[in-house]
Amino acid sequence: MSLLVRRQTHDRGRYREIAAVLARHGLGWLVLELGLGERVPFERGLLGHPRREEPYTQAEHIRMALADLGPTFIKLGQVLSTRADLLLPEYIGEFSKLQDAAPPVPYADVAATIQQELGASPEEIFAAFEPEPRASASLGQAHAARLKDGTPVIVKVQRPGVEELVERDLAVLAELAELAARRTPLGRYYDLPGMVEEFAFTLRNELDYTREGHNADRMARNFADEPALYVPAVFWDYTTRRVLTMEEIQGIKINDLAGLEAAGLDRHRVAEESVRIILREVFEFGFFHADPHPGNFFVLAAADAARRRRQRGERVRRAEAQDGHAPVIGLMDFGMVGRLDESLRESLLRLALALTRQDTDRLVDEFLAMGVASGRVNRQALKRDLDHFIARYYDQPIQELAAGRVFSEVMAVAQRHHLQLPTDLMLLSKVIAMSEGLGAQLDPDFKLLEFAEPYITRFWLQARSPRFLAEKVAEGVLDLAELSLDLPQRTRRLLAELERGDIAVTTRHAGLDRALVEVNRMVNRLSMSILIASLILSLAVLMTVYHPVGWEALAGPLFGLGFIVAVVLGLWLLF
């Protein structure tokens, strides 16, 4: 059997598994749509649903279906939970509950993976290795270990077979996206195949642990001068595509308020430092940690962080070593990161400037310049909605604003006008909302926008400093010089092609392809109608005028069969 045939067979098996899960939970959607939710109490445990007191909602059914379908669909739900421009708030809330957890892999399988990837057993490589995992997720699980020199580390090991399962699921999602793009209104508004490709790229990167290691190293380089952030070291001698070994951070979880108080760490300062670091990630480097839940943030005392840096051979400032109770944020898990290129960061700053000036025309221009419109946009309607948005928030003191609520309003406007915001920008909105929630948990009086305003102003001024503008002008002059050198040769080539008649001008009407497809379908239906009518009339004429010898024995079955064929084709045409 060829590889292609085997792959198709596996896909059919996966389709059957997906269909079974959707049938179980999809029955719930159908019952709710028909208004029969009270008649079929799924909350009582029917069809494998967990027992509970309140009836399930449609969003809950979909969330449970994604959880049952495995790691690819769990990750898909987590990504969709950031797309407030695509989904309603109730679905965003449900998908945010999807936990990336799974039953632990037996230690024998973990040891076999390490043996395969590193060439030796865990007992040979490490001085100590805990068989029980610290955490078990859908893609891999983490074990505590100790290197031969005594350094405590966390070893992340990929689950056996997960890469093959993810590839099968991504193939299924790609086919479904193509189908939806051709046949559904949602697919006509949004580039679903492109979104699936972007999701596949992100998920494949998350399966490659070397990329996560490089993300951690890049973050450490960016913040080499930042005493308030500690990034764990990656041990590349014990890291491969399926095994990642990083330094263990033994600090206080950022949401452990009692632990912070007991350690004498100022919660308000912890909130400020964590948000300041995120602002630097976004606006200074355009490379940010995109999974800022409390489990990935630890707080260390400055003295502890200084000791760790000395052990790594890094330089430690005297003030950093002396301020022993200053909080230092230890960051973990760099599998999901966001990237904002320079043009997108510039657009964000220009959007902020347009908001402060209440310039809705400039605001609309910036939105459309970001390429967020997948089709025609009613500019006046969009301008009106943005006018209302600014009027609602402009006169409020900044300390009374909530970043989460402001982003929700922006996403509602984007959804009404079918604006498809960049994925990294949606990740950023999630990061900001989670940061605000984390800051409020640490200090109920913490206001993210009020704290961020001077930093955003500083980044804006830096982007317009004489040095920055001089660099931009120098780049433009170099580009212009290169163009002037190539221009004569390109002009001669263009004129020669014009003389030979090799250049043709073509025009493409937006939406014409879809119209041609509809016209083709209409012609096909008309042709089928004519054929069916001809078949019926031919049968009638034959029954009336054609009576050869022995025809009577065949007439009944033959004309009956023809009649059935005509009826079936007619019903198909009507459908």
XYZ file of C-alpha atoms in Angstrom:
575
model
C 0.000 0.000 0.000
C 1.429 3.387 -0.973
C 2.042 6.214 1.480
C -0.756 8.260 -0.112
C -3.298 5.485 0.327
C -2.206 4.934 3.943
C -2.557 8.681 4.628
C -6.050 8.773 3.128
C -7.068 5.743 5.190
C -5.805 7.412 8.364
C -7.666 10.598 7.462
C -10.894 8.662 6.992
C -10.378 7.101 10.418
C -9.787 10.511 11.963
C -12.851 11.881 10.188
C -14.893 9.091 11.764
C -13.519 9.940 15.213
C -14.294 13.637 14.722
C -17.772 12.835 13.404
C -18.482 10.666 16.463
C -17.509 13.461 18.870
C -19.440 16.084 16.927
C -22.472 13.805 16.752
C -22.471 13.457 20.526
C -22.073 17.148 21.245
C -23.724 18.303 18.021
C -26.981 16.782 19.162
C -26.878 19.303 21.978
C -26.483 22.202 19.524
C -29.436 20.971 17.463
C -31.657 20.521 20.506
C -30.832 24.031 21.693
C -31.484 25.512 18.241
C -34.921 23.831 18.192
C -35.758 25.216 21.629
C -35.951 21.763 23.198
C -33.150 22.166 25.730
C -35.470 21.593 28.682
C -36.762 18.353 27.138
C -33.319 16.734 26.805
C -31.342 17.358 30.013
C -27.747 16.754 28.883
C -26.617 18.136 32.227
C -27.903 14.874 33.800
C -25.124 12.886 32.142
C -26.649 11.905 28.780
C -24.218 10.958 25.977
C -21.226 11.209 28.262
C -21.786 14.834 29.306
C -20.613 15.645 32.860
C -23.411 15.893 35.405
C -24.279 19.366 36.687
C -27.247 21.415 37.853
C -27.515 24.070 35.135
C -28.361 23.272 31.487
C -25.497 23.416 28.985
C -25.254 26.324 26.538
C -24.336 25.983 22.889
C -20.915 27.521 23.566
C -20.304 24.925 26.297
C -21.185 22.077 23.939
C -18.652 23.349 21.400
C -15.987 23.809 24.076
C -16.490 20.232 25.327
C -16.339 18.915 21.761
C -12.995 20.686 21.191
C -11.653 19.245 24.454
C -12.713 15.711 23.459
C -11.106 16.005 20.006
C -7.593 16.249 21.424
C -4.547 18.536 21.408
C -4.945 20.151 17.974
C -8.514 21.224 18.641
C -7.706 22.310 22.205
C -5.012 24.579 20.783
C -7.455 25.775 18.118
C -9.955 26.716 20.815
C -7.261 28.556 22.760
C -6.309 30.526 19.637
C -9.965 31.289 18.886
C -10.359 32.591 22.447
C -8.157 35.515 21.360
C -10.272 36.300 18.279
C -12.877 38.645 19.675
C -13.117 40.069 16.149
C -14.576 36.743 14.943
C -16.564 35.229 17.829
C -19.241 36.382 20.249
C -18.244 37.052 23.892
C -19.918 33.886 25.238
C -17.769 31.717 22.943
C -14.633 33.679 23.829
C -15.348 33.078 27.507
C -15.934 29.344 27.051
C -12.910 28.756 24.819
C -10.740 30.576 27.365
C -11.574 27.747 29.793
C -9.918 25.116 27.613
C -7.078 23.707 29.669
C -4.015 22.342 27.924
C -3.879 19.252 30.167
C -3.837 15.507 29.595
C -3.183 12.268 31.507
C 0.542 11.743 32.183
C 2.642 9.632 29.821
C 4.136 6.487 31.434
C 7.739 6.968 32.520
C 8.887 4.162 30.204
C 7.714 6.175 27.166
C 9.383 9.336 28.507
C 12.665 7.468 29.021
C 12.421 5.982 25.518
C 11.965 9.455 23.975
C 14.968 10.829 25.883
C 17.042 7.793 24.857
C 16.068 8.323 21.225
C 16.703 12.082 21.242
C 19.768 12.405 23.495
C 21.377 9.019 22.949
C 21.296 7.883 26.594
C 18.804 7.125 29.351
C 17.716 9.794 31.857
C 19.685 8.020 34.599
C 22.877 8.299 32.533
C 22.399 11.947 31.530
C 21.098 13.480 34.752
C 22.223 13.175 38.368
C 18.534 12.873 39.322
C 15.315 12.618 37.310
C 11.810 12.585 38.813
C 9.640 9.895 37.146
C 6.442 11.714 38.141
C 5.813 14.783 35.949
C 5.466 18.260 37.419
C 2.897 19.087 34.736
C 1.269 17.140 31.909
C -0.090 18.952 28.844
C -1.588 17.797 25.562
C 1.681 18.177 23.612
C 4.219 17.210 26.257
C 4.985 16.986 29.936
C 7.600 18.451 32.262
C 9.839 16.570 34.704
C 12.129 17.993 37.387
C 15.734 16.852 37.159
C 19.247 17.799 38.242
C 22.317 18.051 36.042
C 25.604 16.386 36.940
C 26.908 19.725 38.300
C 23.884 20.015 40.598
C 21.910 22.601 38.576
C 18.140 22.083 38.997
C 16.393 21.904 35.617
C 13.005 21.218 34.059
C 12.980 18.677 31.228
C 10.097 19.010 28.788
C 9.403 15.833 26.789
C 7.018 15.576 23.846
C 4.203 13.015 24.030
C 4.716 9.961 21.758
C 2.726 10.136 18.520
C 1.424 13.670 19.075
C 3.188 15.080 15.997
C 1.507 12.551 13.671
C -1.897 13.243 15.249
C -1.436 16.999 14.857
C -0.507 16.637 11.178
C -3.615 14.540 10.505
C -5.815 17.069 12.270
C -4.238 19.996 10.442
C -4.970 18.259 7.112
C -8.603 17.846 8.186
C -8.848 21.506 9.246
C -7.322 22.653 5.940
C -9.935 20.681 3.966
C -12.781 22.006 6.124
C -11.494 25.576 5.749
C -11.404 25.241 1.953
C -14.948 23.863 1.999
C -16.183 26.655 4.273
C -14.460 29.282 2.118
C -16.449 28.073 -0.899
C -19.831 27.457 0.693
C -20.417 29.580 3.804
C -20.905 33.331 4.410
C -18.196 33.270 7.086
C -15.759 31.820 4.589
C -16.597 34.566 2.110
C -15.877 37.300 4.663
C -12.714 35.864 6.195
C -9.679 34.072 4.785
C -10.292 30.795 6.625
C -7.641 28.788 4.709
C -5.102 31.493 5.502
C -6.088 31.441 9.168
C -5.664 27.655 9.283
C -2.224 27.973 7.655
C -1.222 30.528 10.281
C -2.530 28.285 13.062
C -0.631 25.323 11.587
C 2.577 27.368 11.488
C 2.158 28.345 15.156
C 1.331 24.808 16.282
C 4.239 23.235 14.380
C 6.562 25.761 15.981
C 5.217 24.795 19.395
C 5.971 21.144 18.617
C 9.601 22.042 17.858
C 11.206 22.594 21.258
C 14.345 24.072 19.709
C 12.228 27.039 18.609
C 11.002 27.510 22.167
C 14.621 27.465 23.330
C 15.573 30.094 20.755
C 12.610 32.226 21.860
C 13.912 32.114 25.450
C 17.422 33.056 24.311
C 16.079 35.962 22.261
C 14.091 37.231 25.237
C 17.206 37.005 27.418
C 19.232 39.001 24.857
C 16.544 41.677 24.571
C 16.443 42.164 28.343
C 20.127 41.695 29.114
C 20.139 45.177 30.729
C 16.886 44.634 32.665
C 17.428 43.713 36.343
C 13.683 43.215 36.935
C 13.396 40.244 34.538
C 15.004 36.827 34.854
C 14.887 34.419 31.894
C 15.956 30.813 32.619
C 18.939 29.413 30.747
C 18.512 26.809 28.007
C 20.910 23.848 28.172
C 21.451 23.130 24.492
C 23.503 19.979 25.082
C 20.306 18.372 26.399
C 17.816 19.980 24.001
C 16.429 18.641 20.711
C 13.250 18.973 18.689
C 11.347 16.738 21.167
C 13.242 17.370 24.429
C 13.832 20.776 26.064
C 16.013 21.276 29.149
C 15.816 24.641 30.915
C 16.925 26.034 34.231
C 14.296 25.636 36.954
C 13.041 28.864 38.547
C 12.240 28.307 42.204
C 10.278 31.429 43.019
C 6.843 32.470 44.261
C 3.940 32.242 41.832
C 2.845 35.741 40.956
C -0.731 35.101 42.110
C 0.383 33.678 45.487
C -0.482 36.841 47.407
C 0.169 35.303 50.827
C 3.591 34.077 49.687
C 4.527 37.526 48.366
C 3.497 39.129 51.641
C 5.482 36.578 53.673
C 8.589 37.211 51.548
C 8.308 40.967 52.116
C 7.735 41.735 48.404
C 5.709 44.817 47.478
C 2.670 43.636 45.471
C 2.121 47.062 43.887
C 5.721 47.104 42.664
C 5.366 43.543 41.350
C 2.339 44.664 39.298
C 4.208 47.684 37.918
C 7.327 45.715 37.000
C 5.391 42.954 35.227
C 3.386 45.453 33.141
C 6.460 47.580 32.378
C 8.262 44.489 31.056
C 5.305 43.635 28.806
C 5.246 47.216 27.458
C 8.955 46.959 26.632
C 8.392 43.603 24.930
C 5.691 45.067 22.694
C 6.806 48.582 21.818
C 10.589 48.374 22.152
C 11.317 44.903 20.751
C 8.116 43.797 18.984
C 8.598 40.322 20.491
C 6.386 39.400 23.411
C 5.452 36.451 25.602
C 1.940 35.529 24.430
C 0.855 33.236 27.271
C 1.011 35.430 30.398
C -1.102 33.338 32.765
C 0.001 33.265 36.435
C 1.558 29.802 36.118
C 4.255 31.233 33.832
C 5.229 34.132 36.137
C 7.365 33.685 39.242
C 8.643 36.371 41.579
C 12.176 36.238 42.976
C 13.920 38.546 45.386
C 16.647 40.614 43.729
C 19.336 38.960 45.882
C 18.265 35.498 44.682
C 18.227 36.640 41.044
C 21.707 38.195 41.475
C 23.049 34.939 42.906
C 21.650 33.001 39.931
C 23.206 35.466 37.480
C 26.604 35.102 39.126
C 26.335 31.330 38.813
C 25.655 31.792 35.083
C 28.715 34.029 34.787
C 26.736 37.221 34.163
C 27.623 40.666 35.465
C 25.537 41.878 38.423
C 25.118 45.556 39.289
C 25.928 46.546 42.847
C 22.555 48.248 43.356
C 20.809 45.104 42.154
C 22.671 42.949 44.657
C 22.082 45.365 47.540
C 18.318 45.826 47.000
C 17.531 42.333 48.240
C 13.740 42.752 48.471
C 13.183 44.299 45.035
C 10.924 41.993 42.991
C 12.330 40.244 39.923
C 9.954 38.578 37.465
C 10.972 35.098 36.382
C 9.388 34.169 33.050
C 8.646 30.598 31.924
C 7.258 28.765 28.850
C 8.202 30.485 25.599
C 6.277 28.144 23.296
C 3.789 30.857 22.321
C 5.197 34.260 21.409
C 3.895 37.197 19.395
C 5.750 39.359 16.907
C 4.958 42.898 15.828
C 7.015 44.245 12.952
C 8.060 47.866 12.848
C 5.211 48.949 10.569
C 2.572 47.401 12.855
C 4.128 49.032 15.920
C 4.108 52.343 14.058
C 0.442 51.811 13.175
C -0.393 51.147 16.830
C 1.327 54.352 17.897
C -0.439 56.333 15.158
C -3.751 54.822 16.258
C -3.039 55.958 19.803
C -2.212 59.463 18.551
C -5.408 59.617 16.469
C -7.417 58.557 19.537
C -5.914 61.288 21.691
C -6.724 63.859 18.976
C -10.246 62.446 18.367
C -9.341 62.247 14.667
C -11.687 59.521 13.407
C -10.772 60.064 9.740
C -7.138 59.304 10.582
C -8.304 56.397 12.730
C -10.212 54.861 9.806
C -7.226 55.414 7.497
C -4.923 53.597 9.919
C -7.334 50.677 10.307
C -7.618 50.220 6.552
C -3.871 50.741 6.004
C -3.218 47.801 8.348
C -4.962 45.558 5.781
C -7.726 44.489 8.140
C -10.501 44.746 5.551
C -11.106 41.491 3.664
C -13.855 43.026 1.510
C -15.635 46.306 0.917
C -16.029 48.451 4.018
C -18.673 51.111 4.544
C -16.300 53.905 5.517
C -19.010 56.238 6.773
C -20.549 53.547 8.997
C -17.130 52.646 10.385
C -16.363 56.321 11.033
C -19.705 56.706 12.820
C -19.020 53.733 15.105
C -15.557 55.050 15.924
C -17.036 58.488 16.635
C -19.383 56.870 19.131
C -16.513 54.903 20.657
C -14.389 58.019 21.167
C -17.331 60.014 22.542
C -17.989 57.267 25.091
C -14.437 57.115 26.444
C -12.648 60.353 25.632
C -13.900 62.473 28.527
C -13.360 59.780 31.183
C -10.305 60.146 33.440
C -7.670 57.633 32.444
C -7.624 56.131 35.924
C -11.283 55.136 35.427
C -10.680 53.315 32.145
C -10.268 49.551 31.911
C -8.111 48.230 29.081
C -10.173 45.038 28.821
C -13.423 46.947 28.335
C -11.861 49.313 25.789
C -10.514 46.391 23.742
C -13.905 44.656 23.912
C -15.521 47.753 22.401
C -12.904 47.910 19.638
C -13.416 44.218 18.867
C -17.193 44.727 18.684
C -16.661 47.463 16.070
C -14.258 45.212 14.134
C -16.773 42.364 14.182
C -19.640 44.521 12.908
C -17.586 45.669 9.926
C -15.919 42.278 9.235
C -12.441 43.618 9.920
C -9.924 40.778 10.232
C -7.261 42.029 12.620
C -3.749 40.508 12.486
C -3.345 37.433 14.689
C -0.423 38.909 16.610
C -2.485 42.016 17.313
C -5.258 39.831 18.720
C -2.679 38.000 20.844
C -1.537 41.387 22.101
C -5.073 42.346 23.116
C -5.314 39.110 25.105
C -1.944 39.774 26.752
C -2.997 43.301 27.740
C -6.323 42.114 29.154
C -4.616 39.327 31.135
C -1.961 41.764 32.367
C -4.645 44.121 33.587
C -6.361 41.286 35.436
C -3.062 40.195 36.967
C -2.254 43.750 38.031
C -5.703 44.169 39.582
C -5.240 40.896 41.483
C -1.923 42.079 42.897
C -3.181 45.591 43.629
C -6.934 46.352 43.370
C -6.155 50.040 42.753
C -3.822 49.304 39.829
C -4.892 50.995 36.558
C -3.089 49.660 33.515
C -3.850 52.529 31.124
C -2.889 55.142 33.675
C 0.408 53.363 34.335
C 1.107 52.716 30.628
C 0.415 56.248 29.360
C 3.869 57.764 30.088
C 5.643 54.693 28.688
C 3.640 54.803 25.440
C 4.387 58.525 25.179
C 8.100 57.778 25.633
C 8.059 55.101 22.942
C 6.247 57.513 20.637
C 8.904 60.187 21.174
C 11.715 57.664 20.707
C 10.208 56.638 17.353
C 10.406 60.306 16.313
C 13.756 61.198 17.788
C 16.312 62.888 15.494
C 18.508 59.794 15.640
C 15.674 57.480 14.594
C 14.540 59.834 11.816
C 18.142 60.174 10.592
C 18.429 56.380 10.361
C 15.156 56.267 8.387
C 16.358 58.994 6.025
C 19.668 57.174 5.539
C 17.839 53.936 4.694
C 15.641 55.832 2.219
C 18.650 57.460 0.561
C 20.364 54.071 0.170
C 17.209 52.569 -1.348
C 16.930 55.536 -3.718
C 20.596 55.192 -4.732
C 20.171 51.476 -5.492
C 17.040 52.236 -7.511
C 18.794 54.967 -9.521
C 21.557 52.512 -10.453
C 19.096 49.849 -11.618
C 16.584 52.211 -13.235
C 18.287 52.704 -16.668
C 18.702 48.955 -17.227
C 15.128 48.228 -16.149
C 13.811 51.053 -18.378
C 15.628 49.642 -21.442
C 14.249 46.179 -20.688
C 10.719 47.571 -20.347
C 10.917 49.497 -23.643
C 12.228 46.420 -25.460
C 9.318 44.332 -24.162
C 6.866 47.031 -25.252
C 8.341 47.031 -28.776
C 8.077 43.222 -29.020
C 4.516 43.300 -27.717
C 5.361 41.062 -24.776
C 3.530 43.245 -22.263
C -0.190 42.706 -21.906
C -2.565 44.630 -19.643
C -5.227 42.608 -17.863
C -8.024 43.722 -15.567
C -9.695 41.769 -12.795
C -13.094 42.714 -11.464
C -13.489 42.160 -7.705
C -16.054 39.430 -7.124
C -16.239 38.436 -10.798
C -14.963 34.908 -10.152
C -17.800 34.233 -7.713
C -20.332 35.628 -10.193
C -18.965 33.389 -12.956
C -19.261 30.357 -10.681
C -22.913 31.215 -9.986
C -23.611 31.713 -13.709
C -21.993 28.339 -14.428
C -24.226 26.696 -11.823
C -27.319 28.358 -13.323
C -26.405 27.111 -16.803
C -25.848 23.602 -15.451
C -29.244 23.634 -13.733
C -30.929 24.906 -16.891
C -29.247 22.205 -18.977
C -30.317 19.546 -16.488
C -33.894 20.884 -16.561
C -33.952 20.619 -20.358
C -32.564 17.061 -20.249
C -35.139 15.955 -17.653
C -37.997 17.513 -19.643
C -36.691 15.846 -22.821
C -36.559 12.476 -21.041
C -40.157 12.792 -19.827
C -41.450 13.855 -23.277
C -39.465 11.100 -25.024
C -40.939 8.457 -22.726
C -44.437 9.781 -23.384
C -43.964 9.754 -27.190
C -42.485 6.248 -27.163
C -45.352 4.912 -25.060
C -47.849 6.457 -27.495
C -46.503 5.667 -30.989
C -43.957 2.849 -30.730
C -45.366 -0.698 -30.263
C -43.033 -3.363 -31.792
C -43.691 -7.076 -31.406
C -42.835 -8.306 -27.912
C -42.617 -4.760 -26.619
C -45.393 -5.308 -24.094
C -43.197 -7.539 -21.857
C -40.544 -4.839 -21.527
C -42.696 -1.730 -21.706
C -43.781 -1.697 -18.075
C -40.364 -2.122 -16.395
C -38.553 0.077 -18.919
C -40.935 3.018 -18.739
C -41.238 2.595 -14.974
C -37.469 2.802 -14.626
C -37.341 5.852 -16.867
C -40.070 7.507 -14.825
C -38.189 6.848 -11.567
C -34.971 8.259 -13.044
C -36.803 11.397 -14.183
C -38.406 11.876 -10.747
C -35.084 11.396 -8.911
C -33.296 13.861 -11.193
C -36.131 16.351 -10.797
C -36.022 16.132 -7.004
C -32.221 16.494 -7.049
C -32.566 19.583 -9.235
C -35.126 21.097 -6.853
C -32.828 20.413 -3.881
